Amino acid sequence: MTCPLQIGCIGTALEATVPDCANSPASVVDISGFISLIIKLRNPKGVVVEKTADLTTDGTDGKMHYVTVEGDLNMKGIWSIQGIVELPAGKWNTAIDRFEVVANL
């Protein structure tokens, strides 16, 4: 994410991609046959919450997302996001990405 989000943003899609590093860093895991998709969010105080994620497209691109609801982005600072997918063949985590949430007037 390149632009900072505002405290209280609702309806913002936070996305994670599952890389297939065994084949190539540019490859992704086909997650279309998922058992579960989770997005973990860690707030600036270090509290981690798990959110149920959805496929961004059909899953062949390795992308999942969670759309924020009221109360999710409730403090300014640097947040972290990580995706977790469980498939019949195993369980994978994405890299941990960071994004900024800024205050309102």
PDB file of C-alpha atoms in Angstrom:
ATOM      1  CA  MET A   1       0.000   0.000   0.000  1.00  0.00           C
ATOM      2  CA  THR A   2       1.447   3.300  -0.994  1.00  0.00           C
ATOM      3  CA  CYS A   3      -1.027   5.870   0.294  1.00  0.00           C
ATOM      4  CA  PRO A   4      -1.683   6.240   3.999  1.00  0.00           C
ATOM      5  CA  LEU A   5      -5.163   5.343   5.158  1.00  0.00           C
ATOM      6  CA  GLN A   6      -7.191   7.488   7.552  1.00  0.00           C
ATOM      7  CA  ILE A   7      -8.388   6.381  10.981  1.00  0.00           C
ATOM      8  CA  GLY A   8     -11.904   5.018  10.570  1.00  0.00           C
ATOM      9  CA  CYS A   9     -11.635   4.043   6.882  1.00  0.00           C
ATOM     10  CA  ILE A  10     -14.475   1.656   6.028  1.00  0.00           C
ATOM     11  CA  GLY A  11     -14.655  -0.366   2.819  1.00  0.00           C
ATOM     12  CA  THR A  12     -10.923  -0.389   2.115  1.00  0.00           C
ATOM     13  CA  ALA A  13      -9.643  -3.666   0.652  1.00  0.00           C
ATOM     14  CA  LEU A  14      -6.438  -4.845   2.310  1.00  0.00           C
ATOM     15  CA  GLU A  15      -4.771  -7.400   0.044  1.00  0.00           C
ATOM     16  CA  ALA A  16      -2.161 -10.134   0.467  1.00  0.00           C
ATOM     17  CA  THR A  17      -0.561 -12.365  -2.180  1.00  0.00           C
ATOM     18  CA  VAL A  18       0.747 -15.884  -1.504  1.00  0.00           C
ATOM     19  CA  PRO A  19       4.099 -16.301  -3.302  1.00  0.00           C
ATOM     20  CA  ASP A  20       5.348 -19.666  -4.526  1.00  0.00           C
ATOM     21  CA  CYS A  21       9.003 -19.206  -3.636  1.00  0.00           C
ATOM     22  CA  ALA A  22       9.759 -22.891  -4.267  1.00  0.00           C
ATOM     23  CA  ASN A  23       9.310 -22.313  -7.994  1.00  0.00           C
ATOM     24  CA  SER A  24      10.258 -18.663  -8.425  1.00  0.00           C
ATOM     25  CA  PRO A  25       9.844 -15.455  -6.419  1.00  0.00           C
ATOM     26  CA  ALA A  26       7.600 -14.175  -9.220  1.00  0.00           C
ATOM     27  CA  SER A  27       5.275 -17.217  -9.002  1.00  0.00           C
ATOM     28  CA  VAL A  28       2.174 -17.397  -6.830  1.00  0.00           C
ATOM     29  CA  VAL A  29       0.289 -20.240  -5.165  1.00  0.00           C
ATOM     30  CA  ASP A  30      -3.073 -21.061  -6.740  1.00  0.00           C
ATOM     31  CA  ILE A  31      -5.370 -20.606  -3.730  1.00  0.00           C
ATOM     32  CA  SER A  32      -8.650 -21.284  -5.570  1.00  0.00           C
ATOM     33  CA  GLY A  33      -9.170 -24.561  -3.675  1.00  0.00           C
ATOM     34  CA  PHE A  34      -8.732 -22.984  -0.255  1.00  0.00           C
ATOM     35  CA  ILE A  35     -10.036 -24.421   3.000  1.00  0.00           C
ATOM     36  CA  SER A  36      -9.563 -21.121   4.852  1.00  0.00           C
ATOM     37  CA  LEU A  37      -8.265 -17.628   4.144  1.00  0.00           C
ATOM     38  CA  ILE A  38      -7.176 -15.390   7.026  1.00  0.00           C
ATOM     39  CA  ILE A  39      -5.766 -11.870   7.099  1.00  0.00           C
ATOM     40  CA  LYS A  40      -3.919 -10.933  10.284  1.00  0.00           C
ATOM     41  CA  LEU A  41      -3.699  -7.250  11.195  1.00  0.00           C
ATOM     42  CA  ARG A  42      -1.289  -5.964  13.856  1.00  0.00           C
ATOM     43  CA  ASN A  43      -1.970  -2.460  15.139  1.00  0.00           C
ATOM     44  CA  PRO A  44       0.772  -0.029  16.238  1.00  0.00           C
ATOM     45  CA  LYS A  45       0.441  -1.251  19.858  1.00  0.00           C
ATOM     46  CA  GLY A  46       1.197  -4.826  18.761  1.00  0.00           C
ATOM     47  CA  VAL A  47      -2.306  -6.277  19.104  1.00  0.00           C
ATOM     48  CA  VAL A  48      -3.019  -8.872  16.393  1.00  0.00           C
ATOM     49  CA  VAL A  49      -6.518  -9.679  15.150  1.00  0.00           C
ATOM     50  CA  GLU A  50      -7.539 -12.301  12.597  1.00  0.00           C
ATOM     51  CA  LYS A  51     -10.095 -11.498   9.919  1.00  0.00           C
ATOM     52  CA  THR A  52     -11.744 -13.890   7.489  1.00  0.00           C
ATOM     53  CA  ALA A  53     -10.555 -13.055   3.985  1.00  0.00           C
ATOM     54  CA  ASP A  54     -12.046 -13.599   0.529  1.00  0.00           C
ATOM     55  CA  LEU A  55     -10.480 -14.320  -2.843  1.00  0.00           C
ATOM     56  CA  THR A  56      -9.689 -11.148  -4.772  1.00  0.00           C
ATOM     57  CA  THR A  57     -10.422 -12.837  -8.124  1.00  0.00           C
ATOM     58  CA  ASP A  58     -10.653 -16.583  -8.796  1.00  0.00           C
ATOM     59  CA  GLY A  59      -7.633 -17.459  -6.625  1.00  0.00           C
ATOM     60  CA  THR A  60      -5.283 -18.471  -9.434  1.00  0.00           C
ATOM     61  CA  ASP A  61      -3.430 -15.170  -8.925  1.00  0.00           C
ATOM     62  CA  GLY A  62      -2.687 -16.036  -5.264  1.00  0.00           C
ATOM     63  CA  LYS A  63      -4.521 -12.934  -4.011  1.00  0.00           C
ATOM     64  CA  MET A  64      -6.835 -12.624  -1.028  1.00  0.00           C
ATOM     65  CA  HIS A  65      -8.310  -9.548   0.616  1.00  0.00           C
ATOM     66  CA  TYR A  66     -10.225  -8.285   3.609  1.00  0.00           C
ATOM     67  CA  VAL A  67     -12.496  -5.240   3.424  1.00  0.00           C
ATOM     68  CA  THR A  68     -12.346  -3.009   6.498  1.00  0.00           C
ATOM     69  CA  VAL A  69     -15.404  -2.378   8.643  1.00  0.00           C
ATOM     70  CA  GLU A  70     -16.141   0.153  11.352  1.00  0.00           C
ATOM     71  CA  GLY A  71     -13.664  -0.114  14.208  1.00  0.00           C
ATOM     72  CA  ASP A  72     -10.878  -1.879  12.264  1.00  0.00           C
ATOM     73  CA  LEU A  73      -8.474   1.001  11.603  1.00  0.00           C
ATOM     74  CA  ASN A  74      -8.866   2.732  14.943  1.00  0.00           C
ATOM     75  CA  MET A  75      -5.435   4.247  15.625  1.00  0.00           C
ATOM     76  CA  LYS A  76      -2.708   6.084  13.787  1.00  0.00           C
ATOM     77  CA  GLY A  77       0.675   4.565  13.159  1.00  0.00           C
ATOM     78  CA  ILE A  78       2.310   1.738  11.259  1.00  0.00           C
ATOM     79  CA  TRP A  79       0.168  -1.379  10.916  1.00  0.00           C
ATOM     80  CA  SER A  80       1.212  -4.830   9.678  1.00  0.00           C
ATOM     81  CA  ILE A  81      -0.706  -7.289   7.523  1.00  0.00           C
ATOM     82  CA  GLN A  82      -0.105 -10.969   6.770  1.00  0.00           C
ATOM     83  CA  GLY A  83      -2.217 -13.469   4.862  1.00  0.00           C
ATOM     84  CA  ILE A  84      -2.603 -17.139   5.744  1.00  0.00           C
ATOM     85  CA  VAL A  85      -4.115 -19.702   3.395  1.00  0.00           C
ATOM     86  CA  GLU A  86      -4.904 -23.310   4.197  1.00  0.00           C
ATOM     87  CA  LEU A  87      -5.190 -25.685   1.241  1.00  0.00           C
ATOM     88  CA  PRO A  88      -5.605 -29.465   1.149  1.00  0.00           C
ATOM     89  CA  ALA A  89      -1.856 -29.664   0.329  1.00  0.00           C
ATOM     90  CA  GLY A  90      -0.679 -27.443   3.205  1.00  0.00           C
ATOM     91  CA  LYS A  91      -0.688 -24.033   4.844  1.00  0.00           C
ATOM     92  CA  TRP A  92       1.143 -20.927   3.640  1.00  0.00           C
ATOM     93  CA  ASN A  93       1.821 -17.458   5.043  1.00  0.00           C
ATOM     94  CA  THR A  94       2.492 -14.347   3.022  1.00  0.00           C
ATOM     95  CA  ALA A  95       5.269 -11.911   3.765  1.00  0.00           C
ATOM     96  CA  ILE A  96       4.455  -9.310   6.391  1.00  0.00           C
ATOM     97  CA  ASP A  97       3.670  -5.969   4.761  1.00  0.00           C
ATOM     98  CA  ARG A  98       3.282  -2.637   6.489  1.00  0.00           C
ATOM     99  CA  PHE A  99       0.980   0.307   5.878  1.00  0.00           C
ATOM    100  CA  GLU A 100       0.372   3.630   7.551  1.00  0.00           C
ATOM    101  CA  VAL A 101      -2.836   4.874   9.124  1.00  0.00           C
ATOM    102  CA  VAL A 102      -2.946   8.636   9.733  1.00  0.00           C
ATOM    103  CA  ALA A 103      -5.122  10.815  11.962  1.00  0.00           C
ATOM    104  CA  ASN A 104      -8.067  12.945  10.846  1.00  0.00           C
ATOM    105  CA  LEU A 105      -8.612  16.615  11.715  1.00  0.00           C
TER     106      LEU A 105
END
